[in-house]
PDB file of C-alpha atoms in Angstrom:
ATOM      1  CA  UNK A  13       0.063  -0.095  -0.014  1.00 46.00           C
ATOM      2  CA  UNK A  14       2.841   2.317   0.879  1.00 50.00           C
ATOM      3  CA  UNK A  15       4.456   1.571  -2.508  1.00 50.00           C
ATOM      4  CA  UNK A  16       1.236   2.611  -4.381  1.00 47.00           C
ATOM      5  CA  UNK A  17       1.211   6.023  -2.505  1.00 46.00           C
ATOM      6  CA  UNK A  18       4.886   6.702  -3.152  1.00 51.00           C
ATOM      7  CA  UNK A  19       4.105   5.869  -6.878  1.00 50.00           C
ATOM      8  CA  UNK A  20       1.217   8.510  -7.021  1.00 48.00           C
ATOM      9  CA  UNK A  21       3.547  10.950  -5.301  1.00 47.00           C
ATOM     10  CA  UNK A  22       6.251  10.391  -7.933  1.00 50.00           C
ATOM     11  CA  UNK A  23       3.849  10.952 -10.779  1.00 47.00           C
ATOM     12  CA  UNK A  24       3.981  14.603  -9.957  1.00 46.00           C
ATOM     13  CA  UNK A  25       7.350  14.959 -11.801  1.00 49.00           C
ATOM     14  CA  UNK A  26       5.602  14.681 -15.207  1.00 49.00           C
ATOM     15  CA  UNK A  27       4.427  17.898 -16.918  1.00 50.00           C
ATOM     16  CA  UNK A  28       2.080  17.931 -19.957  1.00 48.00           C
ATOM     17  CA  UNK A  29       3.449  21.307 -20.980  1.00 48.00           C
ATOM     18  CA  UNK A  30       6.368  19.431 -22.518  1.00 60.00           C
ATOM     19  CA  UNK A  31       4.184  17.937 -25.364  1.00 64.00           C
ATOM     20  CA  UNK A  32       5.111  19.672 -28.573  1.00 70.00           C
ATOM     21  CA  UNK A  33       2.357  18.537 -31.173  1.00 68.00           C
ATOM     22  CA  UNK A  34       3.952  20.554 -33.947  1.00 71.00           C
ATOM     23  CA  UNK A  35       7.349  18.796 -33.473  1.00 73.00           C
ATOM     24  CA  UNK A  36       5.710  15.396 -33.441  1.00 70.00           C
ATOM     25  CA  UNK A  37       3.753  16.111 -36.650  1.00 67.00           C
ATOM     26  CA  UNK A  38       6.849  17.460 -38.367  1.00 70.00           C
ATOM     27  CA  UNK A  39       9.051  14.528 -37.341  1.00 69.00           C
ATOM     28  CA  UNK A  40      11.263  13.320 -40.179  1.00 69.00           C
ATOM     29  CA  UNK A  41      10.659   9.601 -39.310  1.00 69.00           C
ATOM     30  CA  UNK A  42       8.425   7.386 -37.323  1.00 64.00           C
ATOM     31  CA  UNK A  43      11.297   6.824 -34.762  1.00 68.00           C
ATOM     32  CA  UNK A  44      11.821  10.495 -34.244  1.00 72.00           C
ATOM     33  CA  UNK A  45       8.086  10.894 -33.727  1.00 69.00           C
ATOM     34  CA  UNK A  46       8.119   7.976 -31.184  1.00 67.00           C
ATOM     35  CA  UNK A  47      10.992   9.522 -29.363  1.00 70.00           C
ATOM     36  CA  UNK A  48       9.180  12.678 -29.054  1.00 69.00           C
ATOM     37  CA  UNK A  49       6.076  10.869 -27.791  1.00 67.00           C
ATOM     38  CA  UNK A  50       7.923   8.943 -25.147  1.00 64.00           C
ATOM     39  CA  UNK A  51       8.077  11.024 -21.853  1.00 57.00           C
ATOM     40  CA  UNK A  52      11.212  12.048 -20.269  1.00 54.00           C
ATOM     41  CA  UNK A  53      11.721   9.732 -17.237  1.00 49.00           C
ATOM     42  CA  UNK A  54      14.845  11.211 -15.643  1.00 49.00           C
ATOM     43  CA  UNK A  55      12.933  11.995 -12.466  1.00 51.00           C
ATOM     44  CA  UNK A  56      12.167   8.460 -11.676  1.00 51.00           C
ATOM     45  CA  UNK A  57      14.275   6.945  -8.931  1.00 51.00           C
ATOM     46  CA  UNK A  58      16.761   4.320 -10.193  1.00 55.00           C
ATOM     47  CA  UNK A  59      18.762   1.830  -8.369  1.00 53.00           C
ATOM     48  CA  UNK A  60      22.485   2.565  -8.514  1.00 54.00           C
ATOM     49  CA  UNK A  61      24.853  -0.200  -9.489  1.00 54.00           C
ATOM     50  CA  UNK A  62      26.306  -2.022  -6.531  1.00 54.00           C
ATOM     51  CA  UNK A  63      23.689  -0.409  -4.242  1.00 54.00           C
ATOM     52  CA  UNK A  64      23.264  -3.824  -2.335  1.00 52.00           C
ATOM     53  CA  UNK A  65      27.007  -4.676  -2.074  1.00 55.00           C
ATOM     54  CA  UNK A  66      28.563  -7.840  -3.028  1.00 62.00           C
ATOM     55  CA  UNK A  67      26.561 -11.084  -2.838  1.00 66.00           C
ATOM     56  CA  UNK A  68      29.457 -13.571  -2.264  1.00 68.00           C
ATOM     57  CA  UNK A  69      29.451 -12.949   1.515  1.00 74.00           C
ATOM     58  CA  UNK A  70      25.774 -13.351   2.002  1.00 77.00           C
ATOM     59  CA  UNK A  71      24.030 -16.485   3.103  1.00 81.00           C
ATOM     60  CA  UNK A  72      21.547 -18.358   0.811  1.00 82.00           C
ATOM     61  CA  UNK A  73      18.681 -16.929   2.794  1.00 85.00           C
ATOM     62  CA  UNK A  74      19.988 -13.409   2.477  1.00 83.00           C
ATOM     63  CA  UNK A  75      20.646 -13.802  -1.311  1.00 83.00           C
ATOM     64  CA  UNK A  76      17.007 -14.784  -1.654  1.00 86.00           C
ATOM     65  CA  UNK A  77      15.744 -11.877   0.274  1.00 87.00           C
ATOM     66  CA  UNK A  78      17.976  -9.527  -1.794  1.00 86.00           C
ATOM     67  CA  UNK A  79      16.523 -11.068  -5.047  1.00 87.00           C
ATOM     68  CA  UNK A  80      12.946 -10.527  -3.775  1.00 89.00           C
ATOM     69  CA  UNK A  81      13.767  -6.873  -2.927  1.00 89.00           C
ATOM     70  CA  UNK A  82      15.231  -6.182  -6.280  1.00 88.00           C
ATOM     71  CA  UNK A  83      12.218  -7.714  -8.011  1.00 90.00           C
ATOM     72  CA  UNK A  84       9.788  -5.658  -6.005  1.00 90.00           C
ATOM     73  CA  UNK A  85      11.688  -2.419  -6.827  1.00 88.00           C
ATOM     74  CA  UNK A  86      11.843  -3.220 -10.536  1.00 87.00           C
ATOM     75  CA  UNK A  87       8.184  -3.939 -10.577  1.00 89.00           C
ATOM     76  CA  UNK A  88       7.415  -0.841  -8.936  1.00 88.00           C
ATOM     77  CA  UNK A  89       9.589   1.161 -11.219  1.00 84.00           C
ATOM     78  CA  UNK A  90       7.828  -0.494 -14.126  1.00 85.00           C
ATOM     79  CA  UNK A  91       4.466   0.404 -12.992  1.00 87.00           C
ATOM     80  CA  UNK A  92       5.450   4.083 -12.522  1.00 85.00           C
ATOM     81  CA  UNK A  93       6.909   4.288 -15.959  1.00 81.00           C
ATOM     82  CA  UNK A  94       3.752   2.493 -17.496  1.00 83.00           C
ATOM     83  CA  UNK A  95       1.519   5.109 -15.689  1.00 85.00           C
ATOM     84  CA  UNK A  96       3.560   7.948 -16.697  1.00 81.00           C
ATOM     85  CA  UNK A  97       3.546   6.816 -20.420  1.00 78.00           C
ATOM     86  CA  UNK A  98      -0.080   6.216 -20.460  1.00 82.00           C
ATOM     87  CA  UNK A  99      -0.862   9.580 -18.938  1.00 82.00           C
ATOM     88  CA  UNK A 100       1.525  11.160 -21.557  1.00 76.00           C
ATOM     89  CA  UNK A 101      -0.327   9.402 -24.357  1.00 78.00           C
ATOM     90  CA  UNK A 102      -3.691  10.615 -22.989  1.00 82.00           C
ATOM     91  CA  UNK A 103      -2.520  14.137 -22.931  1.00 81.00           C
ATOM     92  CA  UNK A 104      -1.186  13.794 -26.639  1.00 78.00           C
ATOM     93  CA  UNK A 105      -4.522  12.246 -27.753  1.00 81.00           C
ATOM     94  CA  UNK A 106      -6.409  15.205 -26.070  1.00 84.00           C
ATOM     95  CA  UNK A 107      -4.248  17.837 -27.852  1.00 82.00           C
ATOM     96  CA  UNK A 108      -4.609  15.927 -31.178  1.00 79.00           C
ATOM     97  CA  UNK A 109      -8.322  15.848 -30.675  1.00 84.00           C
ATOM     98  CA  UNK A 110      -8.330  19.435 -29.948  1.00 85.00           C
ATOM     99  CA  UNK A 111      -6.200  20.197 -33.089  1.00 81.00           C
ATOM    100  CA  UNK A 112      -8.525  18.098 -35.129  1.00 79.00           C
ATOM    101  CA  UNK A 113     -11.576  19.985 -34.009  1.00 84.00           C
ATOM    102  CA  UNK A 114      -9.989  23.281 -34.754  1.00 82.00           C
ATOM    103  CA  UNK A 115      -9.141  22.020 -38.346  1.00 76.00           C
ATOM    104  CA  UNK A 116     -12.656  20.923 -38.936  1.00 75.00           C
ATOM    105  CA  UNK A 117     -14.162  24.208 -37.662  1.00 76.00           C
ATOM    106  CA  UNK A 118     -11.803  26.011 -40.108  1.00 69.00           C
ATOM    107  CA  UNK A 119     -12.911  23.576 -43.055  1.00 64.00           C
ATOM    108  CA  UNK A 120     -16.540  24.080 -42.219  1.00 61.00           C
ATOM    109  CA  UNK A 121     -16.235  27.890 -42.675  1.00 61.00           C
ATOM    110  CA  UNK A 122     -17.005  29.166 -46.177  1.00 57.00           C
ATOM    111  CA  UNK A 123     -13.843  29.953 -48.076  1.00 61.00           C
ATOM    112  CA  UNK A 124     -12.668  33.567 -48.433  1.00 65.00           C
ATOM    113  CA  UNK A 125     -14.648  35.641 -50.881  1.00 73.00           C
ATOM    114  CA  UNK A 126     -11.416  35.974 -53.152  1.00 78.00           C
ATOM    115  CA  UNK A 127     -11.192  32.142 -53.182  1.00 85.00           C
ATOM    116  CA  UNK A 128     -14.790  31.876 -54.291  1.00 87.00           C
ATOM    117  CA  UNK A 129     -14.374  34.402 -57.194  1.00 90.00           C
ATOM    118  CA  UNK A 130     -11.172  32.666 -58.290  1.00 92.00           C
ATOM    119  CA  UNK A 131     -12.857  29.257 -58.371  1.00 91.00           C
ATOM    120  CA  UNK A 132     -15.637  30.650 -60.384  1.00 93.00           C
ATOM    121  CA  UNK A 133     -13.242  32.255 -62.939  1.00 94.00           C
ATOM    122  CA  UNK A 134     -11.500  28.850 -63.230  1.00 95.00           C
ATOM    123  CA  UNK A 135     -14.852  27.137 -63.849  1.00 95.00           C
ATOM    124  CA  UNK A 136     -15.792  29.836 -66.391  1.00 96.00           C
ATOM    125  CA  UNK A 137     -12.453  29.464 -68.175  1.00 97.00           C
ATOM    126  CA  UNK A 138     -13.110  25.737 -68.885  1.00 97.00           C
ATOM    127  CA  UNK A 139     -16.742  26.391 -69.825  1.00 96.00           C
ATOM    128  CA  UNK A 140     -15.928  29.272 -72.179  1.00 96.00           C
ATOM    129  CA  UNK A 141     -13.067  27.257 -73.850  1.00 96.00           C
ATOM    130  CA  UNK A 142     -15.343  24.329 -74.421  1.00 94.00           C
ATOM    131  CA  UNK A 143     -17.873  26.743 -76.034  1.00 95.00           C
ATOM    132  CA  UNK A 144     -15.058  28.316 -78.119  1.00 95.00           C
ATOM    133  CA  UNK A 145     -16.156  31.829 -76.955  1.00 96.00           C
ATOM    134  CA  UNK A 146     -14.529  34.494 -79.220  1.00 96.00           C
ATOM    135  CA  UNK A 147     -16.095  37.605 -77.528  1.00 96.00           C
ATOM    136  CA  UNK A 148     -13.238  39.526 -75.916  1.00 96.00           C
ATOM    137  CA  UNK A 149     -15.569  41.376 -73.581  1.00 96.00           C
ATOM    138  CA  UNK A 150     -16.785  38.075 -72.011  1.00 96.00           C
ATOM    139  CA  UNK A 151     -13.155  36.946 -71.772  1.00 97.00           C
ATOM    140  CA  UNK A 152     -12.174  40.190 -69.936  1.00 95.00           C
ATOM    141  CA  UNK A 153     -14.567  39.325 -67.185  1.00 95.00           C
ATOM    142  CA  UNK A 154     -12.202  36.535 -65.860  1.00 95.00           C
ATOM    143  CA  UNK A 155      -8.862  36.988 -67.637  1.00 96.00           C
ATOM    144  CA  UNK A 156      -6.167  39.565 -67.126  1.00 95.00           C
ATOM    145  CA  UNK A 157      -5.577  41.645 -70.364  1.00 93.00           C
ATOM    146  CA  UNK A 158      -2.128  40.069 -70.699  1.00 94.00           C
ATOM    147  CA  UNK A 159      -3.250  36.557 -69.933  1.00 96.00           C
ATOM    148  CA  UNK A 160      -0.574  33.842 -70.896  1.00 96.00           C
ATOM    149  CA  UNK A 161      -2.006  30.375 -71.917  1.00 96.00           C
ATOM    150  CA  UNK A 162       0.737  27.724 -72.054  1.00 95.00           C
ATOM    151  CA  UNK A 163      -0.066  24.242 -73.656  1.00 94.00           C
ATOM    152  CA  UNK A 164       1.664  21.646 -75.755  1.00 94.00           C
ATOM    153  CA  UNK A 165       2.287  21.929 -79.398  1.00 92.00           C
ATOM    154  CA  UNK A 166      -0.630  20.355 -81.150  1.00 89.00           C
ATOM    155  CA  UNK A 167       0.290  19.378 -84.715  1.00 87.00           C
ATOM    156  CA  UNK A 168      -3.363  18.774 -85.635  1.00 85.00           C
ATOM    157  CA  UNK A 169      -4.200  22.329 -85.242  1.00 89.00           C
ATOM    158  CA  UNK A 170      -2.853  25.659 -86.981  1.00 86.00           C
ATOM    159  CA  UNK A 171      -1.512  28.512 -85.025  1.00 89.00           C
ATOM    160  CA  UNK A 172       0.911  31.457 -85.543  1.00 91.00           C
ATOM    161  CA  UNK A 173       4.597  30.524 -85.674  1.00 91.00           C
ATOM    162  CA  UNK A 174       5.187  33.355 -83.073  1.00 93.00           C
ATOM    163  CA  UNK A 175       3.372  31.248 -80.374  1.00 94.00           C
ATOM    164  CA  UNK A 176       5.980  28.449 -80.708  1.00 92.00           C
ATOM    165  CA  UNK A 177       8.570  28.345 -78.009  1.00 90.00           C
ATOM    166  CA  UNK A 178      10.580  25.034 -78.045  1.00 84.00           C
ATOM    167  CA  UNK A 179       8.013  22.247 -77.373  1.00 85.00           C
ATOM    168  CA  UNK A 180       5.169  24.483 -76.128  1.00 92.00           C
ATOM    169  CA  UNK A 181       2.810  27.238 -77.336  1.00 95.00           C
ATOM    170  CA  UNK A 182       2.477  30.472 -75.476  1.00 95.00           C
ATOM    171  CA  UNK A 183      -0.672  32.377 -76.207  1.00 96.00           C
ATOM    172  CA  UNK A 184      -0.444  35.861 -74.854  1.00 96.00           C
ATOM    173  CA  UNK A 185      -3.249  38.473 -74.688  1.00 96.00           C
ATOM    174  CA  UNK A 186      -7.044  38.422 -74.628  1.00 95.00           C
ATOM    175  CA  UNK A 187      -7.223  38.782 -78.615  1.00 96.00           C
ATOM    176  CA  UNK A 188      -4.885  35.708 -78.963  1.00 96.00           C
ATOM    177  CA  UNK A 189      -7.094  33.710 -76.649  1.00 96.00           C
ATOM    178  CA  UNK A 190     -10.179  34.642 -78.676  1.00 96.00           C
ATOM    179  CA  UNK A 191      -8.419  33.774 -81.889  1.00 95.00           C
ATOM    180  CA  UNK A 192      -7.381  30.461 -80.559  1.00 95.00           C
ATOM    181  CA  UNK A 193     -10.962  29.618 -79.555  1.00 95.00           C
ATOM    182  CA  UNK A 194     -11.970  30.466 -83.225  1.00 94.00           C
ATOM    183  CA  UNK A 195      -9.234  28.128 -84.409  1.00 93.00           C
ATOM    184  CA  UNK A 196     -10.486  25.423 -82.019  1.00 93.00           C
ATOM    185  CA  UNK A 197     -14.000  25.816 -83.310  1.00 93.00           C
ATOM    186  CA  UNK A 198     -12.755  25.417 -86.937  1.00 92.00           C
ATOM    187  CA  UNK A 199     -10.899  22.296 -85.881  1.00 90.00           C
ATOM    188  CA  UNK A 200     -14.016  20.815 -84.306  1.00 90.00           C
ATOM    189  CA  UNK A 201     -15.951  21.674 -87.435  1.00 88.00           C
ATOM    190  CA  UNK A 202     -13.447  19.811 -89.404  1.00 87.00           C
ATOM    191  CA  UNK A 203     -13.833  16.784 -87.248  1.00 84.00           C
ATOM    192  CA  UNK A 204     -17.477  16.874 -87.905  1.00 82.00           C
ATOM    193  CA  UNK A 205     -16.903  17.004 -91.608  1.00 82.00           C
ATOM    194  CA  UNK A 206     -14.537  14.110 -91.634  1.00 78.00           C
ATOM    195  CA  UNK A 207     -17.027  12.064 -89.570  1.00 75.00           C
ATOM    196  CA  UNK A 208     -19.867  12.953 -92.051  1.00 74.00           C
ATOM    197  CA  UNK A 209     -17.650  11.733 -94.982  1.00 73.00           C
ATOM    198  CA  UNK A 210     -16.948   8.409 -93.111  1.00 65.00           C
ATOM    199  CA  UNK A 211     -20.563   7.823 -92.497  1.00 61.00           C
ATOM    200  CA  UNK A 212     -21.424   8.632 -96.084  1.00 58.00           C
ATOM    201  CA  UNK A 213     -18.739   6.342 -97.539  1.00 55.00           C
ATOM    202  CA  UNK A 214     -19.937   3.320 -95.575  1.00 51.00           C
ATOM    203  CA  UNK A 215     -23.678   3.960 -96.402  1.00 51.00           C
ATOM    204  CA  UNK A 216     -22.887   4.365-100.177  1.00 54.00           C
ATOM    205  CA  UNK A 217     -20.142   1.900-100.606  1.00 50.00           C
ATOM    206  CA  UNK A 218     -21.128  -1.649-101.534  1.00 45.00           C
ATOM    207  CA  UNK A 219     -17.753  -2.909-100.193  1.00 42.00           C
ATOM    208  CA  UNK A 220     -17.878  -0.830 -96.944  1.00 43.00           C
ATOM    209  CA  UNK A 221     -14.258  -0.374 -96.835  1.00 47.00           C
ATOM    210  CA  UNK A 222     -12.811   2.606 -95.025  1.00 46.00           C
ATOM    211  CA  UNK A 223     -10.715   5.091 -97.001  1.00 44.00           C
ATOM    212  CA  UNK A 224      -8.766   8.054 -95.704  1.00 43.00           C
ATOM    213  CA  UNK A 225     -10.576  11.265 -95.523  1.00 40.00           C
ATOM    214  CA  UNK A 226      -7.677  12.925 -97.653  1.00 41.00           C
ATOM    215  CA  UNK A 227      -8.774  10.567-100.552  1.00 42.00           C
ATOM    216  CA  UNK A 228     -12.456  11.514-100.540  1.00 43.00           C
ATOM    217  CA  UNK A 229     -14.306  14.206-102.202  1.00 44.00           C
ATOM    218  CA  UNK A 230     -14.889  17.447-100.559  1.00 44.00           C
ATOM    219  CA  UNK A 231     -17.954  17.603 -98.310  1.00 42.00           C
ATOM    220  CA  UNK A 232     -19.324  20.527-100.168  1.00 42.00           C
ATOM    221  CA  UNK A 233     -19.353  18.699-103.450  1.00 44.00           C
ATOM    222  CA  UNK A 234     -21.580  15.916-101.919  1.00 44.00           C
ATOM    223  CA  UNK A 235     -23.938  18.414-100.386  1.00 43.00           C
ATOM    224  CA  UNK A 236     -23.713  16.482 -96.983  1.00 48.00           C
ATOM    225  CA  UNK A 237     -24.936  18.092 -93.671  1.00 56.00           C
ATOM    226  CA  UNK A 238     -22.947  17.577 -90.449  1.00 64.00           C
ATOM    227  CA  UNK A 239     -22.991  18.522 -86.902  1.00 76.00           C
ATOM    228  CA  UNK A 240     -20.133  20.321 -85.235  1.00 83.00           C
ATOM    229  CA  UNK A 241     -18.898  17.907 -82.375  1.00 88.00           C
ATOM    230  CA  UNK A 242     -19.320  19.398 -78.763  1.00 90.00           C
ATOM    231  CA  UNK A 243     -16.462  20.050 -76.476  1.00 93.00           C
ATOM    232  CA  UNK A 244     -16.979  19.988 -72.722  1.00 94.00           C
ATOM    233  CA  UNK A 245     -14.433  20.205 -69.853  1.00 96.00           C
ATOM    234  CA  UNK A 246     -14.960  18.486 -66.500  1.00 95.00           C
ATOM    235  CA  UNK A 247     -12.764  19.373 -63.502  1.00 95.00           C
ATOM    236  CA  UNK A 248     -12.219  16.538 -60.945  1.00 93.00           C
ATOM    237  CA  UNK A 249     -13.281  18.249 -57.755  1.00 90.00           C
ATOM    238  CA  UNK A 250     -11.205  15.889 -55.598  1.00 89.00           C
ATOM    239  CA  UNK A 251      -8.113  16.934 -57.437  1.00 91.00           C
ATOM    240  CA  UNK A 252      -8.257  20.626 -56.727  1.00 91.00           C
ATOM    241  CA  UNK A 253      -5.358  22.112 -54.745  1.00 90.00           C
ATOM    242  CA  UNK A 254      -6.106  25.991 -54.162  1.00 89.00           C
ATOM    243  CA  UNK A 255      -3.542  27.891 -52.084  1.00 85.00           C
ATOM    244  CA  UNK A 256      -3.150  31.629 -52.161  1.00 84.00           C
ATOM    245  CA  UNK A 257      -3.504  32.690 -55.795  1.00 89.00           C
ATOM    246  CA  UNK A 258      -2.524  29.294 -57.312  1.00 92.00           C
ATOM    247  CA  UNK A 259      -5.044  26.675 -58.474  1.00 93.00           C
ATOM    248  CA  UNK A 260      -4.160  23.148 -59.661  1.00 94.00           C
ATOM    249  CA  UNK A 261      -6.565  20.457 -60.821  1.00 94.00           C
ATOM    250  CA  UNK A 262      -7.131  17.577 -63.129  1.00 95.00           C
ATOM    251  CA  UNK A 263      -9.556  17.908 -65.925  1.00 96.00           C
ATOM    252  CA  UNK A 264     -11.188  15.833 -68.569  1.00 96.00           C
ATOM    253  CA  UNK A 265     -12.168  17.005 -72.011  1.00 94.00           C
ATOM    254  CA  UNK A 266     -14.823  15.174 -73.862  1.00 93.00           C
ATOM    255  CA  UNK A 267     -15.675  15.517 -77.595  1.00 90.00           C
ATOM    256  CA  UNK A 268     -19.147  14.187 -78.660  1.00 87.00           C
ATOM    257  CA  UNK A 269     -20.755  13.784 -81.908  1.00 80.00           C
ATOM    258  CA  UNK A 270     -24.442  14.247 -81.603  1.00 73.00           C
ATOM    259  CA  UNK A 271     -26.776  12.788 -84.314  1.00 66.00           C
ATOM    260  CA  UNK A 272     -30.571  12.630 -84.172  1.00 64.00           C
ATOM    261  CA  UNK A 273     -30.409  13.977 -80.527  1.00 61.00           C
ATOM    262  CA  UNK A 274     -28.136  11.094 -79.537  1.00 64.00           C
ATOM    263  CA  UNK A 275     -24.422  10.909 -78.869  1.00 56.00           C
ATOM    264  CA  UNK A 276     -23.293   8.512 -81.540  1.00 68.00           C
ATOM    265  CA  UNK A 277     -19.624   8.632 -80.684  1.00 76.00           C
ATOM    266  CA  UNK A 278     -17.357  10.513 -78.056  1.00 84.00           C
ATOM    267  CA  UNK A 279     -13.693  10.572 -76.984  1.00 88.00           C
ATOM    268  CA  UNK A 280     -12.281  11.889 -73.844  1.00 91.00           C
ATOM    269  CA  UNK A 281      -8.875  12.676 -72.521  1.00 92.00           C
ATOM    270  CA  UNK A 282      -7.471  13.819 -69.197  1.00 94.00           C
ATOM    271  CA  UNK A 283      -4.822  16.601 -68.433  1.00 94.00           C
ATOM    272  CA  UNK A 284      -3.617  18.821 -65.686  1.00 95.00           C
ATOM    273  CA  UNK A 285      -4.034  22.597 -65.226  1.00 95.00           C
ATOM    274  CA  UNK A 286      -2.311  25.144 -63.189  1.00 95.00           C
ATOM    275  CA  UNK A 287      -3.949  28.423 -62.905  1.00 96.00           C
ATOM    276  CA  UNK A 288      -2.491  31.713 -61.351  1.00 95.00           C
ATOM    277  CA  UNK A 289      -4.678  34.570 -60.356  1.00 94.00           C
ATOM    278  CA  UNK A 290      -4.111  38.263 -59.870  1.00 90.00           C
ATOM    279  CA  UNK A 291      -4.243  38.901 -56.090  1.00 80.00           C
ATOM    280  CA  UNK A 292      -5.815  42.488 -56.702  1.00 82.00           C
ATOM    281  CA  UNK A 293      -8.647  41.529 -59.021  1.00 82.00           C
ATOM    282  CA  UNK A 294      -8.923  37.852 -58.773  1.00 86.00           C
ATOM    283  CA  UNK A 295      -8.739  37.445 -62.505  1.00 93.00           C
ATOM    284  CA  UNK A 296      -6.686  34.795 -64.304  1.00 96.00           C
ATOM    285  CA  UNK A 297      -2.985  35.903 -65.094  1.00 96.00           C
ATOM    286  CA  UNK A 298      -1.909  32.539 -66.550  1.00 95.00           C
ATOM    287  CA  UNK A 299      -3.029  29.050 -67.421  1.00 96.00           C
ATOM    288  CA  UNK A 300      -0.846  26.156 -67.952  1.00 96.00           C
ATOM    289  CA  UNK A 301      -2.521  23.119 -69.542  1.00 95.00           C
ATOM    290  CA  UNK A 302      -0.707  19.775 -69.905  1.00 94.00           C
ATOM    291  CA  UNK A 303      -1.864  16.728 -71.675  1.00 93.00           C
ATOM    292  CA  UNK A 304      -0.702  13.738 -73.890  1.00 92.00           C
ATOM    293  CA  UNK A 305      -0.740  15.003 -77.569  1.00 91.00           C
ATOM    294  CA  UNK A 306       0.183  11.746 -79.158  1.00 89.00           C
ATOM    295  CA  UNK A 307      -2.535   9.759 -77.589  1.00 89.00           C
ATOM    296  CA  UNK A 308      -5.022  12.519 -78.317  1.00 89.00           C
ATOM    297  CA  UNK A 309      -4.027  12.438 -82.015  1.00 86.00           C
ATOM    298  CA  UNK A 310      -4.952   8.805 -82.090  1.00 87.00           C
ATOM    299  CA  UNK A 311      -8.289   9.384 -80.450  1.00 87.00           C
ATOM    300  CA  UNK A 312      -9.164  12.046 -83.162  1.00 85.00           C
ATOM    301  CA  UNK A 313      -8.485   9.434 -85.836  1.00 80.00           C
ATOM    302  CA  UNK A 314     -10.736   7.028 -84.011  1.00 80.00           C
ATOM    303  CA  UNK A 315     -13.418   9.640 -83.731  1.00 79.00           C
ATOM    304  CA  UNK A 316     -13.407  10.331 -87.472  1.00 75.00           C
ATOM    305  CA  UNK A 317     -13.201   6.786 -88.685  1.00 73.00           C
ATOM    306  CA  UNK A 318     -15.408   4.847 -86.108  1.00 67.00           C
ATOM    307  CA  UNK A 319     -18.469   3.304 -87.596  1.00 51.00           C
ATOM    308  CA  UNK A 320     -21.890   4.643 -86.363  1.00 50.00           C
ATOM    309  CA  UNK A 321     -23.494   2.075 -84.195  1.00 46.00           C
ATOM    310  CA  UNK A 322     -26.441   1.391 -86.658  1.00 39.00           C
ATOM    311  CA  UNK A 323     -24.077   0.177 -89.384  1.00 39.00           C
ATOM    312  CA  UNK A 324     -22.836  -3.506 -89.359  1.00 36.00           C
ATOM    313  CA  UNK A 325     -20.114  -4.994 -91.456  1.00 34.00           C
TER     314      UNK A 325
END
């Protein structure tokens, strides 16, 4: 009983103020974190070496008593250390729980107004690019006048040679963005023409063999009608990283051919975007789009040559 009272008294040497949650969280390794988690036990009494003297002059009964005494002290010390460690872990758990509640409270709050406007500007950028908007006034609502759009070189599209820098394109200024959207709209229209020619060739050919669109007659000479494919962008909400004036996300672009109010064929590809905003006006200063051009070129070929589902070979 006396041992238990002494143990409780010795527990007063522990101080919860020594817990440094930030140091534990930023530890470089699990071992470092565990060493920070372990309480300092210097205050515990330790048996000095040779405390009980030499055993060779003791009788058998005295040696047995000495062994029992040492065992009792070792057991007492172990209990004290275990209690101190448990108390330490309880204090750490309480601090971590408090930190967790604080983080949840911050996340529950609505984002700053600037963040909301920036995210809306990013959403509008993908929406307007998918719609191939050429109205400069509309672009000025979300883009800085000297906007810089960076993307890989796309050999299947035409663009000014001045935009080519090594292996990337740099489109600078609102007017250039509008012109690029006009070029994109023209490319989509060309995809629709190629697909209409493919469909007509299969319907009119007895052999139903594919031929390259470069070997076919022009669309106008056949008086064929076609629909321009639709381009839509979808941002993966779970991939968004928004910090200060930088916005990163993964996006998926989908090109669909709609005939008779139904999607006949569609292709999609993914890429990454890095958007930087003006801190003063929350408009977009630059956009960096990255995607695999080679695989996308193959998808365009499949899009124009794939048979409609109502045709069987």
